[in-house]
């Protein structure tokens, strides 16, 4: 019997499981550092906390080459279209970790200038609390993301990615009417707030 | 000290002046600001550190535009204020002080005070089609974003207001 000859050399599994195993253990982070959370992130990447233990030591500063967007710090309304463009440029599969109070909710900046949470303009997978969070906390966030990736089916992400690209088309349509990208995104955020939607995608 | 010299050389140029803990402030007429700046420059106040503004919402000339000068040889500092009604333009100091360029753009952006003679009077911080001027007292703190403070239509001072200022 051929199976008996192979014995321990062959293991059967599901395609999802083996691909997700590979994906979760080789995340390529793109740091979008705008504030003090980025300093904690540097500490997390350095030797003391050593994020490479989780297979994510290869930082890429190009969205084309990365699959984990780490948003580290305050994002203003003026930066919102930049963040959306970076997210749109990343190739699937892509995940987002929102690090710190500012990225997750606007934090202490409840003003006209600050986006009240990046989940209003791009999809977010894991929120890390703290102001700024300690490196251990960010690592815990990354581990939670790894758990999420393990359980993920390929079809799971389809819905919110489609919603994001619909909002992307809406933004392009508004820009075609002469709005700047800043005002187009801000108008969409304000309108979403008026209609009770938490997000524009 | 410098204020005494201004009053001696150019009577009437300084409308009012006061000092607090060694910081002198002079109040001047907007129309004579360029004349005052020229005199200060000759006296050695050759660095313009900052241009900013104050919105005194209920006062009649609503805005103060504040200039901070530094005398590079004596390290003396002088603050000059001019008072402007809403919509009234201030003369630009860019002809003499290059540092006034971005500072005046910032004041124009955040307070909506125009500067006559500025080479490129565009918004500095906010984007081009941003509605309103954020540092005015009647600008809503949340900028019209209902999820920000939850009381859109109310300014920082608690007064009703609109985005189109």
Coordinates of C-alpha atoms in Angstrom, one line a residue:
Chain A
X1 CA 0.0 0.0 0.0
X2 CA 1.4 3.3 -1.1
X3 CA 0.0 5.2 2.0
X4 CA 1.8 2.9 4.4
X5 CA 5.1 3.4 2.6
X6 CA 4.8 7.2 3.0
X7 CA 3.6 6.9 6.6
X8 CA 4.8 9.9 8.6
X9 CA 6.1 11.8 5.6
X10 CA 2.6 13.0 4.5
X11 CA 0.0 15.0 6.5
X12 CA -3.4 15.9 5.3
X13 CA -5.0 19.3 6.1
X14 CA -7.2 22.0 4.7
X15 CA -5.9 24.6 2.2
X16 CA -7.1 27.5 4.4
X17 CA -5.3 26.1 7.4
X18 CA -1.9 25.7 5.8
X19 CA -2.0 29.0 4.0
X20 CA -3.1 30.9 7.1
X21 CA -0.4 29.2 9.0
X22 CA 2.1 30.6 6.6
X23 CA 0.5 34.0 6.5
X24 CA 0.3 34.5 10.3
X25 CA 3.9 33.5 10.8
X26 CA 5.4 35.8 8.2
X27 CA 3.6 39.1 8.5
X28 CA 5.4 42.0 6.8
X29 CA 4.5 45.2 8.7
X30 CA 4.3 48.6 7.2
X31 CA 4.6 51.2 10.0
X32 CA 2.5 54.3 9.6
X33 CA 4.0 56.2 12.5
X34 CA 2.7 59.6 13.3
X35 CA 3.2 60.0 17.1
X36 CA 4.6 58.5 20.3
X37 CA 3.1 55.1 19.5
X38 CA 5.8 54.8 16.8
X39 CA 8.5 55.2 19.5
X40 CA 7.0 52.2 21.4
X41 CA 6.9 50.4 18.1
X42 CA 10.6 51.0 17.6
X43 CA 11.2 49.5 21.1
X44 CA 9.0 46.6 20.1
X45 CA 11.1 45.9 17.0
X46 CA 14.4 46.2 18.8
X47 CA 16.3 43.6 20.7
X48 CA 14.7 43.9 24.1
X49 CA 11.1 42.9 22.9
X50 CA 12.2 41.4 19.6
X51 CA 9.2 41.3 17.4
X52 CA 11.0 39.0 15.0
X53 CA 10.2 36.1 17.4
X54 CA 6.7 36.3 15.8
X55 CA 8.0 36.2 12.2
X56 CA 7.4 39.8 11.5
X57 CA 10.8 41.3 11.6
X58 CA 10.9 42.3 7.9
X59 CA 9.6 45.9 7.8
X60 CA 8.7 47.2 4.4
X61 CA 8.2 50.9 3.9
X62 CA 6.2 50.3 0.7
X63 CA 2.6 49.4 0.8
X64 CA 3.1 47.2 -2.3
X65 CA 5.4 44.8 -0.3
X66 CA 3.7 44.6 3.0
X67 CA 0.6 42.9 4.4
X68 CA 0.2 44.4 7.9
X69 CA -0.5 48.1 8.2
X70 CA 0.4 49.3 11.7
X71 CA -1.2 52.8 12.3
X72 CA 0.8 54.2 15.1
X73 CA -0.5 57.6 16.3
X74 CA -2.8 60.5 15.7
X75 CA -4.3 60.7 12.2
X76 CA -5.7 64.1 11.2
X77 CA -8.4 64.7 8.6
X78 CA -5.6 66.0 6.4
X79 CA -3.9 62.6 6.6
X80 CA -7.0 60.5 6.1
X81 CA -6.9 60.4 2.3
X82 CA -3.2 59.5 2.6
X83 CA -4.0 56.6 4.9
X84 CA -6.8 55.5 2.6
X85 CA -4.5 55.5 -0.4
X86 CA -1.8 53.5 1.4
X87 CA -4.4 50.9 2.4
X88 CA -5.8 50.8 -1.2
X89 CA -2.2 50.2 -2.5
X90 CA -1.6 47.2 -0.3
X91 CA -2.1 43.9 -2.0
X92 CA -4.5 41.3 -0.6
X93 CA -4.1 39.7 2.0
X94 CA -3.8 42.8 4.2
X95 CA -4.6 43.5 7.8
X96 CA -4.6 46.6 9.9
X97 CA -3.7 47.1 13.5
X98 CA -4.8 50.4 15.1
X99 CA -2.2 51.1 17.8
X100 CA -3.1 53.5 20.6
X101 CA -6.0 55.6 21.7
X102 CA -5.6 58.2 19.0
X103 CA -5.7 55.9 16.0
X104 CA -8.5 53.9 17.6
X105 CA -10.8 56.7 18.7
X106 CA -9.1 60.1 18.3
X107 CA -7.9 59.8 21.9
X108 CA -7.7 63.1 23.7
X109 CA -8.0 65.1 20.5
X110 CA -11.7 65.7 20.2
X111 CA -11.3 68.6 17.8
X112 CA -12.0 69.6 14.2
X113 CA -8.6 68.6 13.0
X114 CA -8.4 65.0 14.2
X115 CA -10.0 61.9 12.7
X116 CA -12.0 60.2 15.5
X117 CA -10.7 56.8 14.8
X118 CA -9.1 55.3 11.7
X119 CA -11.9 52.7 11.4
X120 CA -14.0 55.5 10.0
X121 CA -12.0 55.5 6.8
X122 CA -10.3 52.1 6.6
X123 CA -11.2 48.6 7.9
X124 CA -9.4 47.7 11.2
X125 CA -8.7 44.1 12.4
X126 CA -7.2 44.7 15.9
X127 CA -7.4 47.7 18.2
X128 CA -4.5 48.1 20.7
X129 CA -5.4 50.3 23.8
X130 CA -3.0 52.6 25.6
X131 CA -1.6 56.1 25.4
X132 CA 0.9 55.0 24.2
X133 CA 0.6 51.2 24.6
X134 CA 3.7 49.5 26.0
X135 CA 5.6 47.2 23.6
X136 CA 4.1 44.1 25.3
X137 CA 0.6 45.5 24.5
X138 CA 1.4 45.9 20.8
X139 CA 2.8 42.4 20.8
X140 CA -0.4 41.1 22.4
X141 CA -2.3 42.9 19.6
X142 CA -0.2 41.2 17.0
X143 CA -0.8 37.9 18.7
X144 CA -4.5 38.5 18.6
X145 CA -4.2 39.2 14.9
X146 CA -2.4 35.9 14.4
X147 CA -5.2 34.1 16.2
X148 CA -7.7 35.9 13.9
X149 CA -5.7 35.0 10.8
X150 CA -5.6 31.3 11.9
X151 CA -9.4 31.2 12.0
X152 CA -9.9 33.2 8.9
X153 CA -11.6 31.8 5.8
X154 CA -10.7 33.3 2.4
X155 CA -14.3 34.5 1.9
X156 CA -14.4 36.3 5.2
X157 CA -12.6 39.4 4.0
X158 CA -14.5 39.8 0.8
X159 CA -17.3 41.9 2.2
X160 CA -15.4 44.7 3.9
X161 CA -12.8 44.9 1.1
X162 CA -15.7 45.4 -1.4
X163 CA -17.2 48.0 0.8
X164 CA -13.8 49.8 1.1
X165 CA -13.4 49.9 -2.7
X166 CA -17.0 51.2 -3.2
X167 CA -16.1 54.1 -0.8
X168 CA -12.9 54.5 -2.8
X169 CA -14.9 54.9 -6.0
X170 CA -17.3 57.4 -4.2
X171 CA -14.2 59.4 -3.1
X172 CA -12.9 59.5 -6.7
X173 CA -16.3 60.6 -8.0
X174 CA -16.3 63.5 -5.5
X175 CA -12.8 64.5 -6.5
X176 CA -13.8 64.5 -10.1
X177 CA -16.4 67.1 -9.2
X178 CA -13.6 69.4 -8.1
X179 CA -13.3 68.7 -4.4
X180 CA -9.8 68.1 -3.0
X181 CA -9.2 64.6 -1.6
X182 CA -9.1 66.1 1.9
X183 CA -12.5 67.7 1.6
X184 CA -14.0 64.7 -0.2
X185 CA -13.0 62.3 2.6
X186 CA -14.0 64.8 5.3
X187 CA -17.4 65.4 3.7
X188 CA -18.0 61.6 3.6
X189 CA -17.0 61.3 7.2
X190 CA -19.3 64.1 8.3
X191 CA -22.2 62.8 6.2
X192 CA -21.7 59.3 7.6
X193 CA -21.9 60.8 11.1
X194 CA -25.2 62.6 10.3
X195 CA -26.8 59.5 8.9
X196 CA -25.7 57.5 12.0
X197 CA -23.1 55.4 10.2
X198 CA -19.9 55.0 12.1
X199 CA -17.8 54.6 9.0
X200 CA -17.6 55.5 5.3
X201 CA -16.5 52.2 3.9
Chain B
X1 CA 13.0 101.9 26.5
X2 CA 12.4 101.3 22.8
X3 CA 8.9 102.6 23.3
X4 CA 10.3 105.8 24.6
X5 CA 12.5 106.2 21.6
X6 CA 9.6 105.5 19.2
X7 CA 7.5 108.2 20.9
X8 CA 10.4 110.6 20.8
X9 CA 11.1 110.0 17.1
X10 CA 7.6 109.4 15.8
X11 CA 5.0 110.9 18.0
X12 CA 1.5 109.3 17.7
X13 CA 2.9 106.0 16.2
X14 CA 2.3 104.1 19.4
X15 CA -1.3 104.4 20.5
X16 CA -0.9 102.6 23.8
X17 CA 1.8 100.6 25.6
X18 CA 2.2 98.5 28.7
X19 CA 4.8 96.2 30.2
X20 CA 4.5 93.0 32.2
X21 CA 7.6 91.6 33.9
X22 CA 9.9 93.2 31.4
X23 CA 7.9 92.3 28.3
X24 CA 6.9 95.5 26.5
X25 CA 3.8 95.7 24.3
X26 CA 3.0 98.5 22.0
X27 CA -0.3 99.0 20.2
X28 CA -0.2 100.6 16.8
X29 CA -2.7 101.6 14.1
X30 CA -2.9 99.1 11.2
X31 CA -2.3 101.9 8.7
X32 CA 1.0 102.8 10.3
X33 CA 2.3 99.3 11.0
X34 CA 4.8 99.4 8.1
X35 CA 6.2 102.7 9.3
X36 CA 6.6 101.3 12.8
X37 CA 8.2 98.1 11.4
X38 CA 10.7 100.1 9.4
X39 CA 11.6 102.2 12.5
X40 CA 12.0 99.1 14.6
X41 CA 14.2 97.5 12.0
X42 CA 16.5 100.5 12.0
X43 CA 16.6 100.3 15.8
X44 CA 17.9 96.8 15.6
X45 CA 14.7 94.7 16.0
X46 CA 15.7 92.8 12.9
X47 CA 14.1 89.4 13.6
X48 CA 10.3 88.8 13.4
X49 CA 9.8 85.8 15.7
X50 CA 6.1 85.2 15.3
X51 CA 2.9 86.6 13.9
X52 CA -0.3 85.5 15.6
X53 CA -3.7 86.7 16.3
X54 CA -6.3 86.8 19.1
X55 CA -10.1 86.7 18.5
X56 CA -11.8 88.9 21.1
X57 CA -15.2 87.8 19.9
X58 CA -17.4 90.4 21.6
X59 CA -15.0 93.4 21.3
X60 CA -15.6 95.9 18.5
X61 CA -12.3 95.7 16.7
X62 CA -12.7 92.0 16.9
X63 CA -9.1 90.8 16.2
X64 CA -5.7 91.6 17.6
X65 CA -2.8 90.7 15.3
X66 CA 0.3 90.3 17.4
X67 CA 3.9 90.6 16.2
X68 CA 6.9 89.5 18.2
X69 CA 10.2 91.2 17.5
X70 CA 13.7 90.4 18.7
X71 CA 16.6 92.8 18.8
X72 CA 19.5 90.7 17.9
X73 CA 22.2 92.9 19.4
X74 CA 20.6 93.8 22.8
X75 CA 18.3 90.7 23.0
X76 CA 15.4 93.0 23.7
X77 CA 12.0 91.8 22.8
X78 CA 9.0 93.8 21.7
X79 CA 5.4 92.8 21.1
X80 CA 3.4 94.9 18.7
X81 CA -0.4 94.6 18.5
X82 CA -2.8 96.0 15.9
X83 CA -6.5 95.9 16.2
X84 CA -8.7 94.9 13.2
X85 CA -12.4 94.7 12.6
X86 CA -13.8 91.6 10.9
X87 CA -12.8 91.6 7.2
X88 CA -10.3 94.4 7.6
X89 CA -6.9 93.7 6.1
X90 CA -3.6 94.0 7.8
X91 CA -0.5 95.2 5.9
X92 CA 1.9 92.4 5.1
X93 CA 5.4 92.6 6.6
X94 CA 6.9 90.2 4.0
X95 CA 8.6 93.1 2.2
X96 CA 10.9 93.5 5.2
X97 CA 10.8 90.3 7.1
X98 CA 10.8 87.0 5.2
X99 CA 9.7 85.1 8.3
X100 CA 6.3 86.9 8.0
X101 CA 5.5 84.8 4.9
X102 CA 4.3 81.6 6.5
X103 CA 3.3 83.2 9.8
X104 CA 0.9 85.5 8.0
X105 CA -0.4 82.6 5.9
X106 CA -1.1 80.7 9.2
X107 CA -3.0 83.7 10.6
X108 CA -5.0 84.0 7.4
X109 CA -5.7 80.3 7.5
X110 CA -6.8 80.0 11.1
X111 CA -8.4 83.5 11.7
X112 CA -9.4 84.6 8.2
X113 CA -7.5 87.9 8.4
X114 CA -6.3 89.0 5.0
X115 CA -2.9 90.6 4.5
X116 CA -2.4 93.1 1.8
X117 CA 0.8 92.9 -0.2
X118 CA 1.5 89.2 0.7
X119 CA 3.1 87.4 -2.3
X120 CA 1.2 84.1 -1.8
X121 CA -1.8 84.3 0.6
X122 CA -2.9 80.7 0.6
X123 CA -3.9 78.5 3.5
X124 CA -0.9 77.0 5.3
X125 CA -2.2 74.3 7.6
X126 CA -5.7 73.4 6.5
X127 CA -6.5 72.3 2.9
X128 CA -7.7 74.7 0.2
X129 CA -11.4 74.0 0.3
X130 CA -11.7 73.8 4.1
X131 CA -14.8 75.6 5.3
X132 CA -14.2 78.3 7.9
X133 CA -11.3 79.4 10.1
X134 CA -10.7 77.1 13.1
X135 CA -9.2 79.5 15.6
X136 CA -12.2 81.9 15.5
X137 CA -14.2 81.7 18.7
X138 CA -17.4 81.0 16.7
X139 CA -15.9 78.0 14.9
X140 CA -17.5 74.7 16.2
X141 CA -14.8 72.8 18.1
X142 CA -15.8 69.6 16.3
X143 CA -15.7 71.2 12.9
X144 CA -19.2 69.9 12.1
X145 CA -18.3 66.3 12.8
X146 CA -21.1 64.9 14.9
X147 CA -19.1 62.0 16.2
X148 CA -16.4 64.3 17.6
X149 CA -18.0 66.2 20.5
X150 CA -21.7 65.3 19.9
X151 CA -22.9 68.9 19.9
X152 CA -22.3 70.1 16.4
X153 CA -23.4 73.7 15.8
X154 CA -22.0 74.9 19.1
X155 CA -18.7 76.7 19.3
X156 CA -16.1 76.4 22.0
X157 CA -17.6 79.4 23.7
X158 CA -21.0 77.7 23.6
X159 CA -22.6 80.0 21.1
X160 CA -24.6 78.7 18.1
X161 CA -22.6 78.9 14.8
X162 CA -22.3 77.5 11.3
X163 CA -19.5 76.1 9.3
X164 CA -19.7 78.8 6.6
X165 CA -18.0 81.7 8.3

